[in-house]
CSV table of C-alpha atoms in Angstrom, one decimal:
chain,number,residue,atom,x,y,z
A,1,MET,CA,-38.2,2.6,-42.9
A,2,ASN,CA,-37.4,-0.2,-40.3
A,3,THR,CA,-33.8,-0.3,-41.8
A,4,ARG,CA,-33.3,3.4,-41.4
A,5,ILE,CA,-34.5,3.6,-38.0
A,6,THR,CA,-32.4,0.5,-36.9
A,7,LYS,CA,-29.3,2.0,-38.6
A,8,SER,CA,-29.9,5.5,-37.1
A,9,THR,CA,-30.4,3.7,-33.6
A,10,MET,CA,-27.2,1.9,-33.7
A,11,LEU,CA,-25.0,4.8,-35.1
A,12,VAL,CA,-26.4,7.2,-32.2
A,13,ALA,CA,-25.9,4.2,-29.6
A,14,LEU,CA,-22.0,4.0,-30.7
A,15,LEU,CA,-21.7,7.6,-31.0
A,16,GLY,CA,-22.9,8.2,-27.4
A,17,LEU,CA,-20.4,5.8,-26.0
A,18,SER,CA,-17.7,7.5,-28.0
A,19,SER,CA,-18.8,10.9,-26.9
A,20,GLN,CA,-18.0,9.8,-23.1
A,21,LEU,CA,-14.5,9.5,-23.9
A,22,PHE,CA,-14.3,13.2,-23.9
A,23,ALA,CA,-16.9,14.0,-21.2
A,24,GLN,CA,-15.1,11.7,-18.5
A,25,ASP,CA,-11.7,11.0,-17.5
A,26,THR,CA,-12.4,9.4,-14.1
A,27,PRO,CA,-14.3,6.5,-13.1
A,28,THR,CA,-18.1,7.3,-11.8
A,29,THR,CA,-19.1,4.0,-10.5
A,30,THR,CA,-16.5,4.0,-7.6
A,31,SER,CA,-16.0,5.7,-4.6
A,32,THR,CA,-13.3,8.5,-4.3
A,33,THR,CA,-12.0,6.8,-1.2
A,34,GLY,CA,-12.4,3.2,-2.3
A,35,ARG,CA,-9.7,0.7,-3.5
A,36,PHE,CA,-10.4,1.6,-7.4
A,37,SER,CA,-10.4,5.4,-6.6
A,38,PRO,CA,-11.3,7.4,-9.6
A,39,LYS,CA,-8.2,9.6,-9.2
A,40,GLU,CA,-5.7,6.4,-9.1
A,41,PHE,CA,-6.5,4.6,-12.5
A,42,ARG,CA,-6.8,5.1,-16.2
A,43,THR,CA,-10.0,3.5,-17.4
A,44,TRP,CA,-10.4,4.7,-21.1
A,45,SER,CA,-8.4,2.9,-23.9
A,46,ILE,CA,-8.4,2.7,-27.7
A,47,GLY,CA,-7.2,0.2,-29.8
A,48,VAL,CA,-6.5,-0.5,-33.6
A,49,HIS,CA,-6.0,-4.1,-35.0
A,50,GLY,CA,-5.7,-5.9,-38.3
A,51,GLY,CA,-5.8,-9.5,-39.4
A,52,LEU,CA,-7.4,-12.2,-41.4
A,53,LEU,CA,-11.0,-12.7,-42.2
A,54,THR,CA,-12.2,-16.2,-43.2
A,55,PRO,CA,-15.4,-17.9,-43.3
A,56,ARG,CA,-14.1,-21.1,-41.6
A,57,THR,CA,-14.4,-21.1,-37.6
A,58,ILE,CA,-13.4,-23.1,-34.9
A,59,PHE,CA,-17.0,-24.3,-34.6
A,60,GLY,CA,-17.1,-26.3,-37.8
A,61,ASN,CA,-18.5,-25.5,-41.0
A,62,SER,CA,-22.0,-27.3,-41.2
A,63,ASN,CA,-23.8,-24.3,-42.5
A,64,HIS,CA,-21.3,-23.7,-45.3
A,65,GLN,CA,-22.3,-24.6,-49.0
A,66,PHE,CA,-19.0,-23.7,-50.2
A,67,GLN,CA,-15.9,-25.9,-50.6
A,68,THR,CA,-12.9,-23.5,-50.7
A,69,PRO,CA,-12.5,-20.4,-48.1
A,70,VAL,CA,-10.4,-17.5,-49.2
A,71,GLU,CA,-8.7,-15.2,-46.5
A,72,HIS,CA,-8.7,-11.5,-47.0
A,73,ILE,CA,-7.1,-8.7,-44.8
A,74,GLY,CA,-9.7,-7.3,-42.0
A,75,TYR,CA,-9.1,-4.1,-39.9
A,76,GLY,CA,-10.9,-2.3,-37.4
A,77,GLY,CA,-10.7,-0.5,-33.8
A,78,TYR,CA,-12.4,-0.1,-30.8
A,79,ILE,CA,-13.0,2.3,-27.7
A,80,LYS,CA,-13.2,0.7,-24.1
A,81,LYS,CA,-14.4,1.7,-20.7
A,82,GLN,CA,-13.0,-0.4,-17.9
A,83,ILE,CA,-15.6,-0.8,-15.3
A,84,LEU,CA,-13.8,-3.1,-12.8
A,85,PRO,CA,-10.2,-4.8,-13.3
A,86,GLN,CA,-12.0,-7.8,-14.4
A,87,LEU,CA,-14.7,-6.2,-16.5
A,88,GLY,CA,-15.0,-3.8,-19.5
A,89,ILE,CA,-17.3,-2.4,-22.2
A,90,GLN,CA,-16.0,-2.2,-25.8
A,91,ALA,CA,-17.4,-0.7,-29.0
A,92,ASP,CA,-15.9,-2.4,-32.0
A,93,PHE,CA,-15.6,-1.4,-35.5
A,94,LEU,CA,-14.7,-4.0,-38.3
A,95,ALA,CA,-14.5,-3.8,-42.0
A,96,GLY,CA,-13.1,-6.3,-44.7
A,97,LYS,CA,-14.1,-9.2,-46.9
A,98,VAL,CA,-15.3,-12.6,-46.8
A,99,GLU,CA,-14.9,-14.9,-49.7
A,100,GLU,CA,-15.6,-18.6,-50.7
A,101,LEU,CA,-15.5,-20.6,-54.1
A,102,ARG,CA,-17.0,-23.8,-55.5
A,103,MET,CA,-20.4,-24.0,-54.4
A,104,ALA,CA,-22.3,-27.3,-53.6
A,105,ASN,CA,-24.6,-28.8,-56.4
A,106,GLY,CA,-25.3,-32.2,-55.1
A,107,VAL,CA,-24.4,-35.6,-54.1
A,108,ASP,CA,-22.8,-38.1,-56.3
A,109,ALA,CA,-23.7,-42.0,-56.3
A,110,ALA,CA,-21.3,-42.6,-53.4
A,111,GLY,CA,-23.0,-40.0,-51.2
A,112,ASN,CA,-20.1,-37.3,-51.4
A,113,THR,CA,-21.2,-33.7,-51.8
A,114,THR,CA,-19.9,-32.3,-55.4
A,115,TYR,CA,-19.3,-28.8,-56.0
A,116,ALA,CA,-19.8,-26.6,-59.3
A,117,ALA,CA,-16.4,-25.0,-60.5
A,118,ASN,CA,-16.5,-21.1,-61.3
A,119,THR,CA,-18.9,-20.5,-58.5
A,120,GLY,CA,-18.7,-18.8,-55.2
A,121,TYR,CA,-19.1,-15.3,-53.6
A,122,LYS,CA,-17.2,-12.1,-52.2
A,123,THR,CA,-18.9,-10.3,-49.4
A,124,ASN,CA,-17.7,-6.7,-48.7
A,125,ILE,CA,-18.2,-5.8,-45.2
A,126,GLN,CA,-19.1,-2.0,-45.5
A,127,TRP,CA,-19.2,-1.2,-41.9
A,128,SER,CA,-20.1,-3.3,-38.6
A,129,GLY,CA,-20.2,-1.9,-35.0
A,130,ALA,CA,-20.7,-4.1,-32.0
A,131,LEU,CA,-21.1,-3.4,-28.2
A,132,SER,CA,-19.4,-6.3,-26.2
A,133,ALA,CA,-18.5,-7.1,-22.6
A,134,VAL,CA,-14.9,-8.0,-22.2
A,135,TRP,CA,-13.9,-10.2,-19.1
A,136,ASN,CA,-10.4,-10.5,-18.2
A,137,VAL,CA,-9.9,-14.3,-17.1
A,138,ALA,CA,-6.7,-13.6,-15.1
A,139,ASN,CA,-4.1,-10.9,-14.5
A,140,ILE,CA,-0.4,-12.3,-14.6
A,141,ASN,CA,1.9,-9.7,-13.9
A,142,ILE,CA,5.0,-8.4,-11.7
A,143,ASN,CA,3.6,-5.2,-10.5
A,144,ASN,CA,0.1,-3.5,-10.1
A,145,GLU,CA,0.7,-1.1,-13.2
A,146,ASN,CA,2.2,-3.1,-16.2
A,147,ALA,CA,0.5,-6.5,-16.7
A,148,VAL,CA,2.6,-9.2,-18.3
A,149,ILE,CA,-0.2,-11.3,-19.8
A,150,ILE,CA,-4.1,-10.8,-19.5
A,151,PRO,CA,-6.3,-13.7,-21.1
A,152,TYR,CA,-9.9,-12.4,-21.7
A,153,LEU,CA,-13.2,-13.6,-23.0
A,154,LYS,CA,-15.9,-11.2,-25.2
A,155,ALA,CA,-19.3,-11.4,-26.2
A,156,GLY,CA,-21.8,-8.8,-27.5
A,157,ALA,CA,-24.2,-7.8,-30.1
A,158,GLY,CA,-23.5,-5.8,-33.3
A,159,TYR,CA,-24.9,-4.1,-36.2
A,160,MET,CA,-23.4,-4.3,-40.2
A,161,SER,CA,-23.6,-3.4,-43.6
A,162,SER,CA,-22.5,-5.9,-46.0
A,163,GLY,CA,-22.9,-6.6,-50.0
A,164,ALA,CA,-22.3,-9.9,-51.6
A,165,THR,CA,-21.2,-10.3,-55.3
A,166,THR,CA,-21.7,-13.9,-56.7
A,167,MET,CA,-20.4,-16.1,-59.4
A,168,PRO,CA,-22.4,-16.6,-61.6
A,169,ALA,CA,-23.7,-13.2,-60.8
A,170,ASN,CA,-27.0,-12.5,-59.1
A,171,THR,CA,-28.3,-9.7,-61.1
A,172,GLN,CA,-31.1,-9.1,-58.5
A,173,ASP,CA,-28.8,-8.3,-55.5
A,174,ALA,CA,-25.7,-7.0,-57.3
A,175,GLY,CA,-24.6,-3.7,-55.8
A,176,TYR,CA,-26.9,-3.7,-53.0
A,177,TYR,CA,-25.9,-3.4,-49.2
A,178,ARG,CA,-28.1,-5.1,-46.7
A,179,GLU,CA,-28.1,-4.4,-43.0
A,180,GLY,CA,-28.5,-6.8,-40.3
A,181,TRP,CA,-27.6,-8.0,-36.7
A,182,PHE,CA,-24.8,-10.2,-36.1
A,183,VAL,CA,-23.5,-11.8,-32.7
A,184,PRO,CA,-19.6,-11.6,-31.9
A,185,VAL,CA,-17.7,-14.0,-29.4
A,186,GLY,CA,-14.3,-13.9,-28.9
A,187,ALA,CA,-11.2,-14.8,-26.9
A,188,GLY,CA,-7.5,-13.6,-26.8
A,189,PHE,CA,-4.8,-12.1,-24.6
A,190,LYS,CA,-3.1,-9.0,-24.0
A,191,LEU,CA,0.7,-8.4,-23.3
A,192,GLY,CA,1.7,-5.3,-21.3
A,193,VAL,CA,4.7,-4.0,-23.1
A,194,ALA,CA,4.9,-0.6,-21.4
A,195,LYS,CA,3.0,1.4,-18.9
A,196,GLY,CA,-0.3,2.1,-20.8
A,197,ILE,CA,0.7,0.2,-23.7
A,198,ASN,CA,-0.6,-3.2,-24.6
A,199,VAL,CA,-0.2,-5.6,-27.5
A,200,ASP,CA,-3.7,-7.3,-28.3
A,201,LEU,CA,-3.9,-10.8,-29.6
A,202,GLY,CA,-7.5,-12.2,-30.2
A,203,TYR,CA,-9.9,-14.5,-32.5
A,204,ASP,CA,-13.4,-13.3,-33.0
A,205,VAL,CA,-16.3,-15.6,-34.4
A,206,ASN,CA,-19.3,-13.8,-35.8
A,207,PHE,CA,-22.7,-15.4,-36.2
A,208,VAL,CA,-24.7,-13.3,-38.9
A,209,LYS,CA,-28.4,-13.2,-38.7
A,210,SER,CA,-28.8,-12.4,-42.3
A,211,ALA,CA,-29.9,-14.9,-45.0
A,212,LYS,CA,-28.1,-12.8,-47.7
A,213,PHE,CA,-24.8,-12.5,-46.1
A,214,ASP,CA,-23.1,-14.9,-48.9
A,215,GLY,CA,-25.8,-14.0,-51.5
A,216,VAL,CA,-27.3,-17.0,-51.3
A,217,ASN,CA,-31.2,-17.0,-50.8
A,218,THR,CA,-31.3,-20.3,-48.9
A,219,GLY,CA,-30.1,-20.8,-45.1
A,220,ALA,CA,-29.1,-18.2,-42.5
A,221,ASN,CA,-26.9,-17.9,-39.5
A,222,ASP,CA,-23.9,-17.5,-41.6
A,223,ARG,CA,-20.4,-17.2,-39.7
A,224,PHE,CA,-16.8,-15.8,-40.4
A,225,ALA,CA,-13.8,-15.8,-38.2
A,226,TYR,CA,-11.5,-12.8,-37.5
A,227,ALA,CA,-8.0,-13.4,-36.3
A,228,HIS,CA,-6.3,-10.2,-35.5
A,229,ALA,CA,-3.2,-8.5,-33.6
A,230,GLY,CA,-3.1,-5.0,-32.4
A,231,LEU,CA,-2.1,-2.4,-30.0
A,232,GLU,CA,-4.2,-0.6,-27.2
A,233,PHE,CA,-3.3,2.6,-25.8
A,234,ALA,CA,-4.7,3.7,-22.3
A,235,LEU,CA,-5.9,7.4,-22.1
A,236,GLY,CA,-5.5,9.9,-19.5
A,237,SER,CA,-2.5,11.0,-17.2
A,238,LYS,CA,0.6,8.8,-17.7
A,239,GLU,CA,1.4,8.7,-13.9
A,240,LYS,CA,-1.9,6.7,-13.3
A,241,PRO,CA,-1.9,2.7,-13.9
A,242,GLN,CA,-4.5,1.3,-16.0
A,243,LEU,CA,-7.1,-0.2,-14.3
A,244,GLN,CA,-7.6,-3.7,-16.4
A,245,ASN,CA,-3.7,-4.2,-15.6
A,246,TYR,CA,-4.2,-3.8,-11.8
A,247,SER,CA,-3.5,-6.7,-9.6
A,248,SER,CA,-4.8,-6.7,-6.0
A,249,LEU,CA,-1.9,-9.7,-5.1
A,250,ALA,CA,0.9,-7.7,-6.8
A,251,ASN,CA,-0.3,-4.5,-5.1
A,252,LEU,CA,-0.4,-6.4,-1.7
A,253,ARG,CA,3.3,-7.6,-2.5
A,254,GLN,CA,4.6,-4.1,-3.4
A,255,GLN,CA,2.9,-2.8,-0.2
A,256,SER,CA,4.4,-5.5,2.0
A,257,ALA,CA,7.9,-4.6,0.4
A,258,GLU,CA,7.3,-1.0,1.4
A,259,GLU,CA,6.3,-1.7,5.0
A,260,SER,CA,9.4,-4.0,5.4
A,261,ALA,CA,11.5,-1.4,4.1
A,262,GLU,CA,9.9,1.1,6.6
A,263,LEU,CA,10.3,-1.3,9.4
A,264,ARG,CA,14.0,-2.0,8.8
A,265,ARG,CA,14.4,1.7,8.6
A,266,ALA,CA,12.7,2.3,11.9
A,267,LEU,CA,14.7,-0.6,13.5
A,268,SER,CA,18.0,1.2,12.4
A,269,THR,CA,17.0,4.4,13.7
A,270,ALA,CA,15.8,2.9,17.1
A,271,GLU,CA,19.2,1.2,17.4
A,272,GLN,CA,21.2,4.6,16.4
A,273,ASN,CA,18.9,6.4,19.0
A,274,ALA,CA,19.6,3.7,21.6
A,275,GLN,CA,23.5,4.1,21.0
A,276,ARG,CA,23.2,7.7,21.3
A,277,ASP,CA,21.3,7.3,24.5
A,278,ARG,CA,23.9,5.0,26.0
A,279,GLU,CA,26.7,7.3,25.0
A,280,GLN,CA,24.8,10.3,26.7
A,281,TYR,CA,24.0,8.5,29.7
A,282,ALA,CA,27.7,7.6,30.4
A,283,LYS,CA,28.5,11.0,29.7
A,284,ASP,CA,25.9,12.6,31.7
A,285,LEU,CA,26.6,10.1,34.9
A,286,GLY,CA,30.4,10.4,34.8
A,287,ASP,CA,32.3,12.7,37.3
A,288,ASP,CA,35.1,14.1,35.1
A,289,ASP,CA,36.3,16.4,38.1
A,290,ASN,CA,35.9,13.9,40.9
A,291,ASP,CA,33.9,16.6,43.2
A,292,GLY,CA,31.3,13.9,44.1
A,293,VAL,CA,28.6,15.8,41.4
A,294,ALA,CA,27.6,14.0,38.2
A,295,ASN,CA,28.5,15.8,35.0
A,296,LYS,CA,24.7,16.4,34.3
A,297,PHE,CA,24.0,18.5,37.5
A,298,ASP,CA,27.7,20.1,37.7
A,299,LYS,CA,27.4,23.6,36.9
A,300,CYS,CA,31.2,24.2,37.5
A,301,PRO,CA,33.0,21.6,35.5
A,302,GLY,CA,36.7,21.2,36.0
A,303,THR,CA,36.8,22.2,39.8
A,304,ALA,CA,40.2,21.4,41.3
A,305,SER,CA,40.6,18.2,43.3
A,306,GLY,CA,39.7,18.5,47.0
A,307,THR,CA,37.6,21.5,46.5
A,308,VAL,CA,34.5,21.5,48.7
A,309,VAL,CA,31.6,22.0,46.4
A,310,ASP,CA,27.5,22.5,46.7
A,311,GLY,CA,24.9,20.3,44.9
A,312,SER,CA,25.5,22.3,41.5
A,313,GLY,CA,29.4,21.2,41.9
A,314,CYS,CA,30.3,24.8,42.5
A,315,PRO,CA,33.0,25.7,45.1
A,316,ILE,CA,31.4,26.7,48.6
A,317,LYS,CA,32.8,29.9,49.4
A,318,VAL,CA,32.0,29.9,53.4
A,319,LYS,CA,33.8,27.0,55.0
A,320,ARG,CA,31.8,25.2,57.4
A,321,GLU,CA,33.3,24.2,60.9
A,322,VAL,CA,33.8,20.5,60.5
A,323,ILE,CA,32.6,18.6,63.3
A,324,LYS,CA,35.0,15.6,63.8
A,325,GLU,CA,33.4,13.8,66.5
A,326,THR,CA,31.1,10.9,65.9
A,327,ARG,CA,27.7,11.0,67.0
A,328,VAL,CA,25.3,8.1,67.7
A,329,ILE,CA,22.3,7.5,65.4
A,330,THR,CA,19.3,7.8,67.4
A,331,GLU,CA,15.7,6.5,66.8
A,332,GLU,CA,14.6,10.1,66.4
A,333,ASP,CA,17.3,10.3,63.7
A,334,ARG,CA,16.0,7.3,62.0
A,335,LYS,CA,12.5,8.9,62.1
A,336,VAL,CA,13.4,11.9,60.5
A,337,VAL,CA,14.8,9.7,57.6
A,338,LYS,CA,11.9,7.6,57.6
A,339,ASP,CA,9.5,10.6,57.3
A,340,ALA,CA,11.6,11.8,54.4
A,341,ILE,CA,11.4,8.5,52.7
A,342,SER,CA,7.8,8.0,52.7
A,343,ASN,CA,6.9,11.8,51.9
A,344,LEU,CA,9.4,11.8,49.0
A,345,GLU,CA,7.4,12.2,45.6
A,346,PHE,CA,8.7,12.8,42.0
A,347,ASP,CA,6.9,14.0,38.7
A,348,LEU,CA,5.8,11.0,36.9
A,349,GLY,CA,8.8,9.4,34.7
A,350,LYS,CA,11.2,12.5,35.8
A,351,SER,CA,13.8,13.4,38.4
A,352,THR,CA,11.9,16.4,39.5
A,353,ILE,CA,11.0,16.5,43.3
A,354,ARG,CA,7.8,17.6,44.0
A,355,SER,CA,7.2,20.5,46.2
A,356,LYS,CA,5.3,18.6,49.2
A,357,SER,CA,8.7,16.5,49.9
A,358,TYR,CA,10.7,19.7,50.8
A,359,ALA,CA,9.6,19.9,54.4
A,360,THR,CA,10.9,16.4,55.4
A,361,LEU,CA,14.1,16.8,53.1
A,362,ASN,CA,14.9,19.9,55.0
A,363,ARG,CA,14.9,18.1,58.4
A,364,VAL,CA,17.4,15.2,56.8
A,365,ALA,CA,19.6,18.4,55.6
A,366,GLY,CA,19.5,20.0,59.0
A,367,LEU,CA,20.3,16.5,60.6
A,368,LEU,CA,23.4,16.1,58.2
A,369,VAL,CA,24.6,19.5,59.1
A,370,ASP,CA,24.1,19.2,62.8
A,371,LYS,CA,25.5,15.8,63.5
A,372,ASN,CA,27.8,15.4,60.4
A,373,PHE,CA,26.5,12.3,59.3
A,374,SER,CA,27.2,10.6,56.0
A,375,LEU,CA,24.3,9.4,53.8
A,376,LYS,CA,24.0,7.0,51.2
A,377,LEU,CA,21.1,7.5,48.6
A,378,ALA,CA,20.0,4.4,46.6
A,379,GLY,CA,17.5,4.9,43.6
A,380,HIS,CA,15.1,1.9,42.4
A,381,THR,CA,12.3,1.4,39.8
A,382,ASP,CA,10.0,-1.4,39.2
A,383,ASN,CA,10.5,-3.5,36.2
A,384,THR,CA,8.4,-1.5,33.7
A,385,GLY,CA,10.0,-0.1,30.7
A,386,GLY,CA,13.7,-0.9,29.3
A,387,ARG,CA,16.5,-1.7,32.0
A,388,GLU,CA,18.8,1.1,30.7
A,389,LEU,CA,16.0,3.8,31.0
A,390,ASN,CA,15.3,2.6,34.7
A,391,LEU,CA,18.9,2.6,35.6
A,392,ARG,CA,19.2,6.0,34.4
A,393,LEU,CA,16.0,7.2,36.0
A,394,SER,CA,16.9,5.7,39.4
A,395,LYS,CA,20.5,7.4,39.3
A,396,ASP,CA,18.7,10.8,38.3
A,397,ARG,CA,16.2,10.8,41.3
A,398,ALA,CA,19.2,9.8,43.8
A,399,GLU,CA,21.3,12.8,42.4
A,400,SER,CA,18.3,15.0,42.5
A,401,VAL,CA,18.0,14.2,46.4
A,402,LYS,CA,21.5,14.8,46.8
A,403,ALA,CA,21.6,18.0,44.9
A,404,TYR,CA,18.7,19.2,46.9
A,405,LEU,CA,20.3,18.2,50.3
A,406,VAL,CA,23.8,20.2,49.3
A,407,SER,CA,21.6,23.2,48.5
A,408,GLN,CA,20.1,23.1,51.9
A,409,GLY,CA,23.7,23.1,53.5
A,410,ALA,CA,24.7,19.5,53.5
A,411,ASN,CA,28.1,18.4,52.5
A,412,ALA,CA,28.1,17.1,49.1
A,413,SER,CA,31.4,15.1,49.7
A,414,ARG,CA,29.4,13.1,52.5
A,415,ILE,CA,26.4,12.1,50.5
A,416,GLU,CA,26.6,9.0,47.9
A,417,ALA,CA,24.2,8.9,45.2
A,418,THR,CA,23.6,5.4,43.2
A,419,GLY,CA,21.1,4.1,40.9
A,420,TYR,CA,20.0,0.5,40.7
A,421,GLY,CA,17.1,0.4,38.4
A,422,PRO,CA,15.1,-2.6,38.4
A,423,ASP,CA,17.6,-4.9,39.9
A,424,GLN,CA,16.9,-4.9,43.8
A,425,PRO,CA,13.1,-5.2,44.1
A,426,ILE,CA,11.6,-5.6,47.6
A,427,ALA,CA,8.1,-6.7,46.4
A,428,THR,CA,6.8,-8.7,43.3
A,429,ASN,CA,6.6,-6.6,40.1
A,430,LYS,CA,3.3,-8.7,39.1
A,431,THR,CA,0.9,-6.3,40.9
A,432,ALA,CA,0.5,-2.6,41.2
A,433,ALA,CA,1.0,-2.5,44.8
A,434,GLY,CA,4.2,-4.4,44.5
A,435,ARG,CA,5.6,-2.2,41.6
A,436,GLN,CA,4.7,0.9,43.9
A,437,GLN,CA,6.9,-0.4,46.8
A,438,ASN,CA,9.8,-1.2,44.3
A,439,ARG,CA,9.9,2.6,43.0
A,440,ARG,CA,11.8,4.1,45.8
A,441,VAL,CA,14.9,6.0,47.2
A,442,GLU,CA,16.4,4.2,50.1
A,443,PHE,CA,18.3,6.8,52.9
A,444,THR,CA,21.1,5.0,55.0
A,445,LEU,CA,22.9,7.1,57.7
A,446,TYR,CA,26.2,6.1,58.7
């Protein structure tokens, strides 16, 4: 009765683990936003293997009562669930035969063990199932999807049905299969040969807890080894890597390479943009028709040489009387210019004049018209930002003032607009107050 209950319990447990293969296709023990996201890896796999079963193991043969081991072909398979890159749970299945010849029958006068001819046993493993933990010791790979080599250790507990045939025949046990527990331990390594396919090479030692495994009533804790080779296949979408083959170091290398490539692309784009801006700057601030208005502000390009134009570069239809006499610049004239300078404001980072500056600029325009003065406009900036950008901004602001004055009647040919950028500071650029003083447009009457 107890044997049937134990067998049923083991079978239900293994079938329950197998059924999870079709109930889940993603990990449930990790966060959907974590490093091991359920949508990123394949965690289920199946494997098949074959190899040699032998009663001799690397742990010695002190419990063996026979002289000659006979190797037989064994075969099996497994279903595996990978929990972490280093840890997996595996359900193993194994079948085959274990055989030894020449049973020990005493000790001779010299103290050596003697063995009887025509004696031995052959045990048929009808079926066995084990549940084991598999620990990946290392992950040696070149990328985070396909491992080169993964050495591993495994250990667990299992249940088997086996029957032994002895020489001479043991009529009491002949033809009977006995069930019992065993403990499998092993080591091996896997070779990644393709995405989701690994070669599995391993060596297992199985410690049997049945006194009748070899058909001999005396002794217990028999053991046998299984050296095998097989193939493992990852289940799930082929687009996802296998979790056990994942390497955080390889993934970091891949991400670093991608970031370096992105940085190189960004630097190349920035240089192209800078070259385009330099070319556009030279084109905008040139004066192809020599009318005193920069191309950027010239709405009538190609005017004939010597044509009197307004601030937009278009010819002035009404000729103004030219006053040839020279007038003296008075203190009142300088005050008009000083007021215009102190009230001059632009939109932040632009050359657009704010409306509050119009009144004082109108007075300067009237002064230029009435007294026929010439005016030099010099734009300056602080050293915040790139030098080329500051040169352009200072020039644009000086040109904006010139365009406004011409629109109010001033003679464009008597106004010179120049931009010096950050090259001629009048205060330190280390303080906010100093930088404020350096951002200016100077008016010089002559």
